[in-house]
PDB file of C-alpha atoms in Angstrom:
ATOM      1  CA  MET A   1      37.725 -26.970  18.398  1.00  0.00           C
ATOM      2  CA  LYS A   2      35.152 -27.168  15.630  1.00  0.00           C
ATOM      3  CA  LEU A   3      34.428 -24.047  13.652  1.00  0.00           C
ATOM      4  CA  PHE A   4      30.724 -24.770  13.614  1.00  0.00           C
ATOM      5  CA  MET A   5      28.237 -27.517  14.240  1.00  0.00           C
ATOM      6  CA  ARG A   6      25.860 -28.719  11.576  1.00  0.00           C
ATOM      7  CA  PRO A   7      22.251 -29.046  12.749  1.00  0.00           C
ATOM      8  CA  SER A   8      21.249 -32.694  13.214  1.00  0.00           C
ATOM      9  CA  SER A   9      18.116 -32.064  11.161  1.00  0.00           C
ATOM     10  CA  VAL A  10      20.139 -31.460   8.006  1.00  0.00           C
ATOM     11  CA  THR A  11      20.187 -34.464   5.689  1.00  0.00           C
ATOM     12  CA  PHE A  12      23.332 -35.089   3.668  1.00  0.00           C
ATOM     13  CA  VAL A  13      23.163 -37.001   0.388  1.00  0.00           C
ATOM     14  CA  PRO A  14      25.955 -38.640  -1.633  1.00  0.00           C
ATOM     15  CA  ALA A  15      27.741 -36.334  -4.049  1.00  0.00           C
ATOM     16  CA  SER A  16      26.510 -38.390  -7.020  1.00  0.00           C
ATOM     17  CA  LEU A  17      22.885 -37.919  -5.978  1.00  0.00           C
ATOM     18  CA  ALA A  18      23.427 -34.243  -5.313  1.00  0.00           C
ATOM     19  CA  CYS A  19      24.958 -33.840  -8.771  1.00  0.00           C
ATOM     20  CA  ALA A  20      22.065 -35.707 -10.372  1.00  0.00           C
ATOM     21  CA  ALA A  21      19.562 -33.524  -8.551  1.00  0.00           C
ATOM     22  CA  ALA A  22      21.404 -30.399  -9.644  1.00  0.00           C
ATOM     23  CA  CYS A  23      21.384 -31.589 -13.256  1.00  0.00           C
ATOM     24  CA  LEU A  24      17.662 -32.315 -13.122  1.00  0.00           C
ATOM     25  CA  PHE A  25      17.042 -28.864 -11.655  1.00  0.00           C
ATOM     26  CA  SER A  26      19.137 -27.272 -14.394  1.00  0.00           C
ATOM     27  CA  VAL A  27      17.179 -29.075 -17.102  1.00  0.00           C
ATOM     28  CA  ALA A  28      13.851 -28.172 -15.523  1.00  0.00           C
ATOM     29  CA  HIS A  29      14.961 -24.559 -15.156  1.00  0.00           C
ATOM     30  CA  ALA A  30      16.080 -24.418 -18.762  1.00  0.00           C
ATOM     31  CA  GLN A  31      12.699 -25.765 -19.893  1.00  0.00           C
ATOM     32  CA  THR A  32      10.679 -23.266 -17.863  1.00  0.00           C
ATOM     33  CA  GLN A  33       8.713 -21.152 -20.287  1.00  0.00           C
ATOM     34  CA  GLU A  34       9.452 -17.450 -20.232  1.00  0.00           C
ATOM     35  CA  GLU A  35       6.158 -15.612 -20.085  1.00  0.00           C
ATOM     36  CA  PHE A  36       4.126 -12.644 -18.891  1.00  0.00           C
ATOM     37  CA  GLU A  37       1.016 -13.231 -16.792  1.00  0.00           C
ATOM     38  CA  LEU A  38      -1.468 -10.376 -16.420  1.00  0.00           C
ATOM     39  CA  GLN A  39      -3.693  -9.633 -13.454  1.00  0.00           C
ATOM     40  CA  ASN A  40      -6.693 -10.928 -15.419  1.00  0.00           C
ATOM     41  CA  GLY A  41      -5.033 -14.316 -15.910  1.00  0.00           C
ATOM     42  CA  ARG A  42      -3.997 -13.915 -19.551  1.00  0.00           C
ATOM     43  CA  ARG A  43      -0.550 -15.203 -20.443  1.00  0.00           C
ATOM     44  CA  PHE A  44       1.799 -14.365 -23.284  1.00  0.00           C
ATOM     45  CA  PRO A  45       5.130 -15.950 -24.278  1.00  0.00           C
ATOM     46  CA  ALA A  46       7.960 -13.546 -23.458  1.00  0.00           C
ATOM     47  CA  GLU A  47       9.155 -13.495 -27.073  1.00  0.00           C
ATOM     48  CA  SER A  48       5.803 -12.000 -28.120  1.00  0.00           C
ATOM     49  CA  VAL A  49       6.111  -9.071 -25.701  1.00  0.00           C
ATOM     50  CA  LYS A  50       8.039  -5.862 -26.349  1.00  0.00           C
ATOM     51  CA  ALA A  51       8.666  -2.944 -24.000  1.00  0.00           C
ATOM     52  CA  THR A  52       7.224   0.403 -25.105  1.00  0.00           C
ATOM     53  CA  PRO A  53       7.478   3.931 -23.656  1.00  0.00           C
ATOM     54  CA  GLY A  54       4.104   3.452 -21.963  1.00  0.00           C
ATOM     55  CA  GLY A  55       4.451  -0.178 -20.903  1.00  0.00           C
ATOM     56  CA  PHE A  56       4.375  -3.326 -23.039  1.00  0.00           C
ATOM     57  CA  THR A  57       2.877  -4.634 -26.265  1.00  0.00           C
ATOM     58  CA  ALA A  58       1.974  -8.288 -26.851  1.00  0.00           C
ATOM     59  CA  THR A  59       1.571  -9.509 -30.423  1.00  0.00           C
ATOM     60  CA  PHE A  60      -0.318 -12.775 -30.903  1.00  0.00           C
ATOM     61  CA  THR A  61      -2.326 -14.681 -33.500  1.00  0.00           C
ATOM     62  CA  VAL A  62      -6.015 -15.484 -33.265  1.00  0.00           C
ATOM     63  CA  GLY A  63      -7.147 -17.710 -36.114  1.00  0.00           C
ATOM     64  CA  THR A  64      -5.601 -16.182 -39.200  1.00  0.00           C
ATOM     65  CA  SER A  65      -5.328 -12.629 -37.884  1.00  0.00           C
ATOM     66  CA  GLN A  66      -2.568 -11.022 -35.867  1.00  0.00           C
ATOM     67  CA  GLN A  67      -3.637  -8.985 -32.866  1.00  0.00           C
ATOM     68  CA  VAL A  68      -1.886  -6.534 -30.559  1.00  0.00           C
ATOM     69  CA  LEU A  69      -2.564  -5.886 -26.887  1.00  0.00           C
ATOM     70  CA  ASN A  70      -1.061  -2.955 -25.011  1.00  0.00           C
ATOM     71  CA  PHE A  71      -0.721  -3.108 -21.220  1.00  0.00           C
ATOM     72  CA  THR A  72       1.154  -1.338 -18.425  1.00  0.00           C
ATOM     73  CA  ALA A  73       3.578  -2.773 -15.897  1.00  0.00           C
ATOM     74  CA  LYS A  74       0.957  -2.432 -13.154  1.00  0.00           C
ATOM     75  CA  GLU A  75      -1.308  -4.819 -15.064  1.00  0.00           C
ATOM     76  CA  VAL A  76       1.352  -7.540 -14.858  1.00  0.00           C
ATOM     77  CA  ALA A  77       0.931 -10.099 -12.089  1.00  0.00           C
ATOM     78  CA  ARG A  78       4.082 -12.078 -12.781  1.00  0.00           C
ATOM     79  CA  VAL A  79       6.949 -12.303 -15.236  1.00  0.00           C
ATOM     80  CA  SER A  80       9.030 -15.440 -15.707  1.00  0.00           C
ATOM     81  CA  LEU A  81      12.313 -14.483 -17.372  1.00  0.00           C
ATOM     82  CA  ARG A  82      15.824 -15.896 -17.210  1.00  0.00           C
ATOM     83  CA  GLU A  83      18.299 -13.950 -15.126  1.00  0.00           C
ATOM     84  CA  PRO A  84      20.137 -11.494 -17.424  1.00  0.00           C
ATOM     85  CA  LYS A  85      23.753 -12.503 -17.975  1.00  0.00           C
ATOM     86  CA  GLU A  86      24.903  -9.069 -16.823  1.00  0.00           C
ATOM     87  CA  VAL A  87      23.197  -9.620 -13.459  1.00  0.00           C
ATOM     88  CA  VAL A  88      24.842 -13.042 -13.169  1.00  0.00           C
ATOM     89  CA  GLU A  89      28.207 -11.439 -13.965  1.00  0.00           C
ATOM     90  CA  ALA A  90      27.656  -8.774 -11.317  1.00  0.00           C
ATOM     91  CA  ARG A  91      27.032 -11.388  -8.613  1.00  0.00           C
ATOM     92  CA  VAL A  92      30.230 -13.225  -9.513  1.00  0.00           C
ATOM     93  CA  LEU A  93      32.302 -10.049  -9.763  1.00  0.00           C
ATOM     94  CA  ILE A  94      31.197  -8.730  -6.356  1.00  0.00           C
ATOM     95  CA  ALA A  95      32.043 -12.069  -4.739  1.00  0.00           C
ATOM     96  CA  SER A  96      35.377 -12.023  -6.574  1.00  0.00           C
ATOM     97  CA  GLU A  97      36.089  -8.619  -4.993  1.00  0.00           C
ATOM     98  CA  LYS A  98      35.679  -6.691  -8.236  1.00  0.00           C
ATOM     99  CA  PRO A  99      32.699  -4.464  -7.356  1.00  0.00           C
ATOM    100  CA  ASP A 100      33.761  -1.737  -9.789  1.00  0.00           C
ATOM    101  CA  LYS A 101      33.551  -4.207 -12.681  1.00  0.00           C
ATOM    102  CA  ALA A 102      30.215  -5.423 -11.328  1.00  0.00           C
ATOM    103  CA  LEU A 103      28.890  -1.874 -11.694  1.00  0.00           C
ATOM    104  CA  ASP A 104      30.142  -1.825 -15.287  1.00  0.00           C
ATOM    105  CA  SER A 105      28.153  -4.985 -16.007  1.00  0.00           C
ATOM    106  CA  LEU A 106      24.998  -3.581 -14.429  1.00  0.00           C
ATOM    107  CA  VAL A 107      25.212  -0.357 -16.445  1.00  0.00           C
ATOM    108  CA  LYS A 108      24.860  -2.416 -19.625  1.00  0.00           C
ATOM    109  CA  VAL A 109      21.521  -3.947 -18.650  1.00  0.00           C
ATOM    110  CA  GLU A 110      19.827  -1.399 -16.371  1.00  0.00           C
ATOM    111  CA  PRO A 111      18.183   0.647 -19.187  1.00  0.00           C
ATOM    112  CA  ALA A 112      16.560  -2.530 -20.567  1.00  0.00           C
ATOM    113  CA  LEU A 113      15.304  -3.487 -17.092  1.00  0.00           C
ATOM    114  CA  LEU A 114      13.788  -0.098 -16.231  1.00  0.00           C
ATOM    115  CA  PRO A 115      10.390  -0.844 -17.883  1.00  0.00           C
ATOM    116  CA  TYR A 116      10.027  -3.762 -15.439  1.00  0.00           C
ATOM    117  CA  GLN A 117      10.454  -1.556 -12.370  1.00  0.00           C
ATOM    118  CA  SER A 118       6.789  -1.727 -11.318  1.00  0.00           C
ATOM    119  CA  ILE A 119       6.524  -5.504 -11.814  1.00  0.00           C
ATOM    120  CA  PRO A 120       6.718  -7.637  -8.623  1.00  0.00           C
ATOM    121  CA  ASP A 121      10.165  -9.104  -7.875  1.00  0.00           C
ATOM    122  CA  SER A 122      11.566  -8.036 -11.228  1.00  0.00           C
ATOM    123  CA  TRP A 123      15.149  -8.307 -12.443  1.00  0.00           C
ATOM    124  CA  TRP A 124      15.212  -4.503 -12.186  1.00  0.00           C
ATOM    125  CA  LEU A 125      14.817  -4.919  -8.416  1.00  0.00           C
ATOM    126  CA  ARG A 126      17.588  -7.536  -8.259  1.00  0.00           C
ATOM    127  CA  ALA A 127      19.924  -5.410 -10.363  1.00  0.00           C
ATOM    128  CA  THR A 128      19.281  -2.388  -8.128  1.00  0.00           C
ATOM    129  CA  ILE A 129      19.992  -4.413  -4.985  1.00  0.00           C
ATOM    130  CA  LEU A 130      23.248  -5.637  -6.531  1.00  0.00           C
ATOM    131  CA  ARG A 131      24.204  -2.053  -7.435  1.00  0.00           C
ATOM    132  CA  MET A 132      23.602  -1.042  -3.819  1.00  0.00           C
ATOM    133  CA  ASP A 133      25.673  -4.008  -2.660  1.00  0.00           C
ATOM    134  CA  ALA A 134      28.577  -3.184  -4.983  1.00  0.00           C
ATOM    135  CA  LEU A 135      28.599   0.447  -3.853  1.00  0.00           C
ATOM    136  CA  SER A 136      28.588  -0.687  -0.227  1.00  0.00           C
ATOM    137  CA  VAL A 137      31.574  -2.969  -0.827  1.00  0.00           C
ATOM    138  CA  LEU A 138      33.368  -0.011  -2.429  1.00  0.00           C
ATOM    139  CA  GLY A 139      32.833   1.948   0.781  1.00  0.00           C
ATOM    140  CA  LYS A 140      30.051   4.118  -0.656  1.00  0.00           C
ATOM    141  CA  GLY A 141      27.284   3.209   1.760  1.00  0.00           C
ATOM    142  CA  LYS A 142      25.587   6.593   1.569  1.00  0.00           C
ATOM    143  CA  ASP A 143      25.396   6.421  -2.220  1.00  0.00           C
ATOM    144  CA  ALA A 144      24.035   2.880  -1.975  1.00  0.00           C
ATOM    145  CA  ALA A 145      21.313   3.824   0.506  1.00  0.00           C
ATOM    146  CA  ALA A 146      20.319   6.819  -1.616  1.00  0.00           C
ATOM    147  CA  LEU A 147      19.171   4.465  -4.395  1.00  0.00           C
ATOM    148  CA  ALA A 148      16.199   3.495  -2.213  1.00  0.00           C
ATOM    149  CA  SER A 149      14.759   7.006  -2.409  1.00  0.00           C
ATOM    150  CA  SER A 150      11.135   7.767  -1.620  1.00  0.00           C
ATOM    151  CA  ASP A 151      10.560   8.542  -5.297  1.00  0.00           C
ATOM    152  CA  VAL A 152      11.800   5.103  -6.359  1.00  0.00           C
ATOM    153  CA  LEU A 153       9.925   3.307  -3.571  1.00  0.00           C
ATOM    154  CA  SER A 154       6.659   4.970  -4.626  1.00  0.00           C
ATOM    155  CA  LYS A 155       6.912   3.317  -8.063  1.00  0.00           C
ATOM    156  CA  LEU A 156       7.338  -0.212  -6.729  1.00  0.00           C
ATOM    157  CA  PRO A 157       4.833  -2.899  -5.713  1.00  0.00           C
ATOM    158  CA  PRO A 158       4.470  -3.065  -1.891  1.00  0.00           C
ATOM    159  CA  ASP A 159       6.601  -6.202  -1.415  1.00  0.00           C
ATOM    160  CA  SER A 160       9.375  -4.909  -3.670  1.00  0.00           C
ATOM    161  CA  ALA A 161       9.368  -1.533  -1.908  1.00  0.00           C
ATOM    162  CA  ALA A 162       9.587  -3.213   1.501  1.00  0.00           C
ATOM    163  CA  LEU A 163      12.516  -5.384   0.381  1.00  0.00           C
ATOM    164  CA  LEU A 164      14.423  -2.428  -1.073  1.00  0.00           C
ATOM    165  CA  LYS A 165      13.753  -0.401   2.084  1.00  0.00           C
ATOM    166  CA  ASP A 166      15.133  -3.241   4.192  1.00  0.00           C
ATOM    167  CA  PHE A 167      18.220  -3.489   2.014  1.00  0.00           C
ATOM    168  CA  GLU A 168      18.790   0.230   2.451  1.00  0.00           C
ATOM    169  CA  LYS A 169      19.309  -0.491   6.163  1.00  0.00           C
ATOM    170  CA  VAL A 170      21.832  -3.200   5.307  1.00  0.00           C
ATOM    171  CA  VAL A 171      24.084  -1.013   3.173  1.00  0.00           C
ATOM    172  CA  ALA A 172      23.669   2.290   5.019  1.00  0.00           C
ATOM    173  CA  PRO A 173      26.680   3.365   7.117  1.00  0.00           C
ATOM    174  CA  PRO A 174      26.177   2.737  10.850  1.00  0.00           C
ATOM    175  CA  SER A 175      25.381   5.579  13.198  1.00  0.00           C
ATOM    176  CA  LYS A 176      27.845   6.675  15.852  1.00  0.00           C
ATOM    177  CA  ASP A 177      26.892   3.585  17.837  1.00  0.00           C
ATOM    178  CA  PRO A 178      27.319   0.446  15.628  1.00  0.00           C
ATOM    179  CA  THR A 179      25.287  -1.505  18.175  1.00  0.00           C
ATOM    180  CA  ASP A 180      22.170   0.222  16.863  1.00  0.00           C
ATOM    181  CA  LYS A 181      22.798  -1.160  13.391  1.00  0.00           C
ATOM    182  CA  ILE A 182      23.460  -4.665  14.711  1.00  0.00           C
ATOM    183  CA  ASP A 183      20.198  -4.601  16.668  1.00  0.00           C
ATOM    184  CA  SER A 184      18.329  -3.412  13.576  1.00  0.00           C
ATOM    185  CA  LEU A 185      19.888  -6.132  11.424  1.00  0.00           C
ATOM    186  CA  ARG A 186      19.143  -8.870  13.949  1.00  0.00           C
ATOM    187  CA  ASN A 187      15.508  -7.767  13.995  1.00  0.00           C
ATOM    188  CA  MET A 188      15.456  -8.102  10.218  1.00  0.00           C
ATOM    189  CA  THR A 189      16.622 -11.729  10.380  1.00  0.00           C
ATOM    190  CA  ASP A 190      13.322 -12.641  12.053  1.00  0.00           C
ATOM    191  CA  ARG A 191      11.119 -11.275   9.269  1.00  0.00           C
ATOM    192  CA  VAL A 192      13.018 -11.123   5.961  1.00  0.00           C
ATOM    193  CA  ILE A 193      11.934 -14.083   3.859  1.00  0.00           C
ATOM    194  CA  ASP A 194      13.992 -13.355   0.742  1.00  0.00           C
ATOM    195  CA  PRO A 195      16.948 -15.800   1.085  1.00  0.00           C
ATOM    196  CA  TRP A 196      19.541 -13.639  -0.686  1.00  0.00           C
ATOM    197  CA  VAL A 197      18.747 -10.546   1.373  1.00  0.00           C
ATOM    198  CA  ALA A 198      18.556 -12.634   4.565  1.00  0.00           C
ATOM    199  CA  ALA A 199      22.038 -14.013   3.854  1.00  0.00           C
ATOM    200  CA  ARG A 200      23.355 -10.516   3.104  1.00  0.00           C
ATOM    201  CA  VAL A 201      21.951  -9.333   6.441  1.00  0.00           C
ATOM    202  CA  TRP A 202      24.060 -11.917   8.285  1.00  0.00           C
ATOM    203  CA  LEU A 203      27.103 -10.945   6.233  1.00  0.00           C
ATOM    204  CA  GLU A 204      26.599  -7.330   7.315  1.00  0.00           C
ATOM    205  CA  ILE A 205      26.129  -8.354  10.942  1.00  0.00           C
ATOM    206  CA  GLY A 206      29.563  -9.951  10.729  1.00  0.00           C
ATOM    207  CA  ASN A 207      31.054  -6.865   9.074  1.00  0.00           C
ATOM    208  CA  THR A 208      29.659  -4.575  11.773  1.00  0.00           C
ATOM    209  CA  LEU A 209      30.771  -6.849  14.622  1.00  0.00           C
ATOM    210  CA  ALA A 210      34.273  -6.886  13.135  1.00  0.00           C
ATOM    211  CA  THR A 211      34.457  -3.085  13.260  1.00  0.00           C
ATOM    212  CA  GLN A 212      33.772  -3.362  16.995  1.00  0.00           C
ATOM    213  CA  GLY A 213      36.629  -5.808  17.469  1.00  0.00           C
ATOM    214  CA  LYS A 214      34.243  -8.693  18.224  1.00  0.00           C
ATOM    215  CA  MET A 215      36.020 -11.035  15.844  1.00  0.00           C
ATOM    216  CA  GLU A 216      34.806 -14.380  17.168  1.00  0.00           C
ATOM    217  CA  GLU A 217      31.182 -13.223  16.960  1.00  0.00           C
ATOM    218  CA  ALA A 218      31.834 -11.830  13.479  1.00  0.00           C
ATOM    219  CA  ILE A 219      33.254 -15.178  12.329  1.00  0.00           C
ATOM    220  CA  LYS A 220      30.143 -16.975  13.553  1.00  0.00           C
ATOM    221  CA  ALA A 221      27.923 -14.558  11.613  1.00  0.00           C
ATOM    222  CA  TRP A 222      29.953 -14.980   8.415  1.00  0.00           C
ATOM    223  CA  LEU A 223      29.963 -18.771   8.749  1.00  0.00           C
ATOM    224  CA  ARG A 224      26.220 -18.691   9.225  1.00  0.00           C
ATOM    225  CA  VAL A 225      25.914 -17.391   5.669  1.00  0.00           C
ATOM    226  CA  ALA A 226      27.888 -20.309   4.248  1.00  0.00           C
ATOM    227  CA  VAL A 227      26.169 -22.958   6.387  1.00  0.00           C
ATOM    228  CA  PHE A 228      22.537 -21.870   6.262  1.00  0.00           C
ATOM    229  CA  PHE A 229      22.422 -20.160   2.832  1.00  0.00           C
ATOM    230  CA  PRO A 230      24.521 -22.410   0.535  1.00  0.00           C
ATOM    231  CA  ALA A 231      22.160 -21.798  -2.396  1.00  0.00           C
ATOM    232  CA  GLU A 232      23.164 -18.124  -2.361  1.00  0.00           C
ATOM    233  CA  ARG A 233      26.569 -19.081  -3.725  1.00  0.00           C
ATOM    234  CA  ASP A 234      27.955 -15.585  -4.160  1.00  0.00           C
ATOM    235  CA  LEU A 235      27.241 -14.682  -0.527  1.00  0.00           C
ATOM    236  CA  ALA A 236      28.284 -18.096   0.800  1.00  0.00           C
ATOM    237  CA  VAL A 237      31.739 -17.660  -0.717  1.00  0.00           C
ATOM    238  CA  ARG A 238      31.993 -14.115   0.638  1.00  0.00           C
ATOM    239  CA  GLY A 239      31.101 -15.357   4.110  1.00  0.00           C
ATOM    240  CA  THR A 240      33.665 -18.142   3.828  1.00  0.00           C
ATOM    241  CA  ILE A 241      36.454 -15.777   2.785  1.00  0.00           C
ATOM    242  CA  LEU A 242      35.659 -13.254   5.511  1.00  0.00           C
ATOM    243  CA  ALA A 243      35.536 -16.020   8.133  1.00  0.00           C
ATOM    244  CA  ALA A 244      38.931 -17.305   6.969  1.00  0.00           C
ATOM    245  CA  ARG A 245      40.419 -13.822   7.274  1.00  0.00           C
ATOM    246  CA  GLY A 246      38.872 -13.451  10.693  1.00  0.00           C
ATOM    247  CA  LEU A 247      40.410 -16.725  11.824  1.00  0.00           C
ATOM    248  CA  GLN A 248      43.803 -15.419  10.759  1.00  0.00           C
ATOM    249  CA  GLN A 249      43.240 -12.324  12.881  1.00  0.00           C
ATOM    250  CA  ILE A 250      42.688 -14.453  15.982  1.00  0.00           C
ATOM    251  CA  ALA A 251      45.838 -16.518  15.289  1.00  0.00           C
ATOM    252  CA  ARG A 252      44.003 -19.431  13.681  1.00  0.00           C
ATOM    253  CA  ALA A 253      45.266 -19.074  10.130  1.00  0.00           C
ATOM    254  CA  GLU A 254      45.508 -22.848   9.674  1.00  0.00           C
ATOM    255  CA  ASP A 255      41.808 -23.186  10.440  1.00  0.00           C
ATOM    256  CA  GLY A 256      41.131 -20.429   7.925  1.00  0.00           C
ATOM    257  CA  ILE A 257      43.110 -22.244   5.238  1.00  0.00           C
ATOM    258  CA  LYS A 258      41.272 -25.482   5.975  1.00  0.00           C
ATOM    259  CA  LEU A 259      37.951 -23.686   5.771  1.00  0.00           C
ATOM    260  CA  LEU A 260      38.815 -22.439   2.282  1.00  0.00           C
ATOM    261  CA  GLU A 261      40.172 -25.814   1.154  1.00  0.00           C
ATOM    262  CA  ASP A 262      37.042 -27.558   2.434  1.00  0.00           C
ATOM    263  CA  TYR A 263      34.909 -25.118   0.496  1.00  0.00           C
ATOM    264  CA  LEU A 264      36.788 -25.936  -2.697  1.00  0.00           C
ATOM    265  CA  SER A 265      36.504 -29.689  -2.144  1.00  0.00           C
ATOM    266  CA  ASP A 266      32.755 -29.316  -1.638  1.00  0.00           C
ATOM    267  CA  HIS A 267      32.295 -27.043  -4.670  1.00  0.00           C
ATOM    268  CA  LEU A 268      34.504 -28.476  -7.418  1.00  0.00           C
ATOM    269  CA  ALA A 269      32.797 -26.540 -10.214  1.00  0.00           C
ATOM    270  CA  SER A 270      32.513 -23.265  -8.305  1.00  0.00           C
ATOM    271  CA  PRO A 271      32.923 -20.092 -10.398  1.00  0.00           C
ATOM    272  CA  TYR A 272      34.813 -18.739  -7.380  1.00  0.00           C
ATOM    273  CA  LYS A 273      37.556 -21.377  -7.448  1.00  0.00           C
ATOM    274  CA  GLU A 274      40.295 -18.927  -8.433  1.00  0.00           C
ATOM    275  CA  THR A 275      39.158 -16.394  -5.818  1.00  0.00           C
ATOM    276  CA  ILE A 276      39.243 -19.023  -3.064  1.00  0.00           C
ATOM    277  CA  GLN A 277      42.654 -20.355  -4.162  1.00  0.00           C
ATOM    278  CA  THR A 278      44.112 -16.841  -4.176  1.00  0.00           C
ATOM    279  CA  GLU A 279      42.744 -16.195  -0.695  1.00  0.00           C
ATOM    280  CA  ALA A 280      44.118 -19.497   0.642  1.00  0.00           C
ATOM    281  CA  ALA A 281      47.565 -18.651  -0.755  1.00  0.00           C
ATOM    282  CA  LYS A 282      47.521 -15.350   1.118  1.00  0.00           C
ATOM    283  CA  LEU A 283      46.874 -17.127   4.415  1.00  0.00           C
ATOM    284  CA  LYS A 284      49.618 -19.722   4.077  1.00  0.00           C
ATOM    285  CA  PRO A 285      52.726 -19.160   6.289  1.00  0.00           C
ATOM    286  CA  LYS A 286      55.128 -18.496   3.434  1.00  0.00           C
ATOM    287  CA  SER A 287      53.146 -15.428   2.446  1.00  0.00           C
ATOM    288  CA  GLN A 288      51.723 -14.382   5.809  1.00  0.00           C
ATOM    289  CA  LYS A 289      52.104 -10.764   6.728  1.00  0.00           C
ATOM    290  CA  THR A 290      52.299  -9.292  10.183  1.00  0.00           C
ATOM    291  CA  PRO A 291      48.714  -9.138  11.526  1.00  0.00           C
ATOM    292  CA  THR A 292      47.270  -5.669  11.758  1.00  0.00           C
ATOM    293  CA  ALA A 293      44.504  -4.268  13.892  1.00  0.00           C
ATOM    294  CA  GLU A 294      42.300  -3.713  10.839  1.00  0.00           C
ATOM    295  CA  ALA A 295      39.260  -5.980  10.835  1.00  0.00           C
ATOM    296  CA  PRO A 296      38.867  -8.319   7.830  1.00  0.00           C
ATOM    297  CA  LYS A 297      35.605  -6.756   6.771  1.00  0.00           C
ATOM    298  CA  GLU A 298      34.280  -5.580   3.473  1.00  0.00           C
ATOM    299  CA  PRO A 299      34.909  -1.842   3.010  1.00  0.00           C
ATOM    300  CA  THR A 300      32.357   0.489   4.516  1.00  0.00           C
ATOM    301  CA  GLU A 301      32.011   4.213   4.215  1.00  0.00           C
ATOM    302  CA  THR A 302      34.043   6.048   6.814  1.00  0.00           C
ATOM    303  CA  THR A 303      32.380   8.620   8.975  1.00  0.00           C
ATOM    304  CA  LYS A 304      33.387  12.116   7.947  1.00  0.00           C
TER     305      LYS A 304
END
C-alpha cells in the first residue's frame, strides 16, 4: 500500500538539474539588493537607513552634499532584507524539537526587528509567528495566542494583521470539541495564501486529528505538508517525522522508517539530517518500545 500518490501534474527533474536550479536561485538571491522603498516610489539602499525612535533615517548624497531624510514605518511600501540569522536558527531549532532554544534565538533579534512592526510582511512578523509556533510546540498554546492581541494587531498593516490573526487560530488550544478547530483550520486552507502558514495549518490539522485517535487521517494531513509544501523545509521535515511516528502507532513502523530514509535520500544536504537519523533509529526494531495510546503529536496545552 502506497503512503501517498503524487499528482500526475507534478513534473520531476533530474537531481543534477534541480541542484543547478537551486544554485542559480541562491546566487540570484544573494545578489538581490537590500533596500527600502517608500510609498512615494523613492528607494534607498538598506545600508543607508538606520532605525530611530520615531521611525527611520536615510542618509544619501546629492552632488557633493550629504542629505538626510526621516520617515516613519507607515511610509514604507516594501523592505527587501535578508532573513536574520536568528530567525533562520529558530526555524531549524523548532524543527529539530528544540523550541526552547528557538525562543532564545528569537530574543536576541526581536528588539532590532520591533521598528519594522508596521511594515508589510516584515521580519518582525515572521519572528513573532515563529515565537507563537515555538510556544505552541512547548504546550503553551494560550501564551502563543495571546501574542496576537488587539493592541498588536492595531499596529500592523491589514494583510499582516489578518495573517497573524489566522495564525492565532492555529496555535490556540482547541475548545471542548476538537472538531470545531479542525473545521476552522480546513476553512483556512481555502483562503490562506502564505505558503508557510498554509503548511503549518495542515500540520495542526494532523495534530488535532491525532488527539481524536484518527491516526490514519492525521498521517495524511502530515504527509500533505511534506508533499505539497517542500519549499517550507522546516515544516516538511516536521510533517515527515510526525507521519513516521503515526505509522508506528498503527503497526507500520517499517513504512515509517522508509519514509524517513527516503526523505534523507532526497535531501542530502538537509540541515535536519541528524534529526531525521535520530528519529529513524528510534523506530527501528532493536530500539522499539511498547506502543502507547499517546498520539505522536506535537505538544499542545492541556485543558485545565
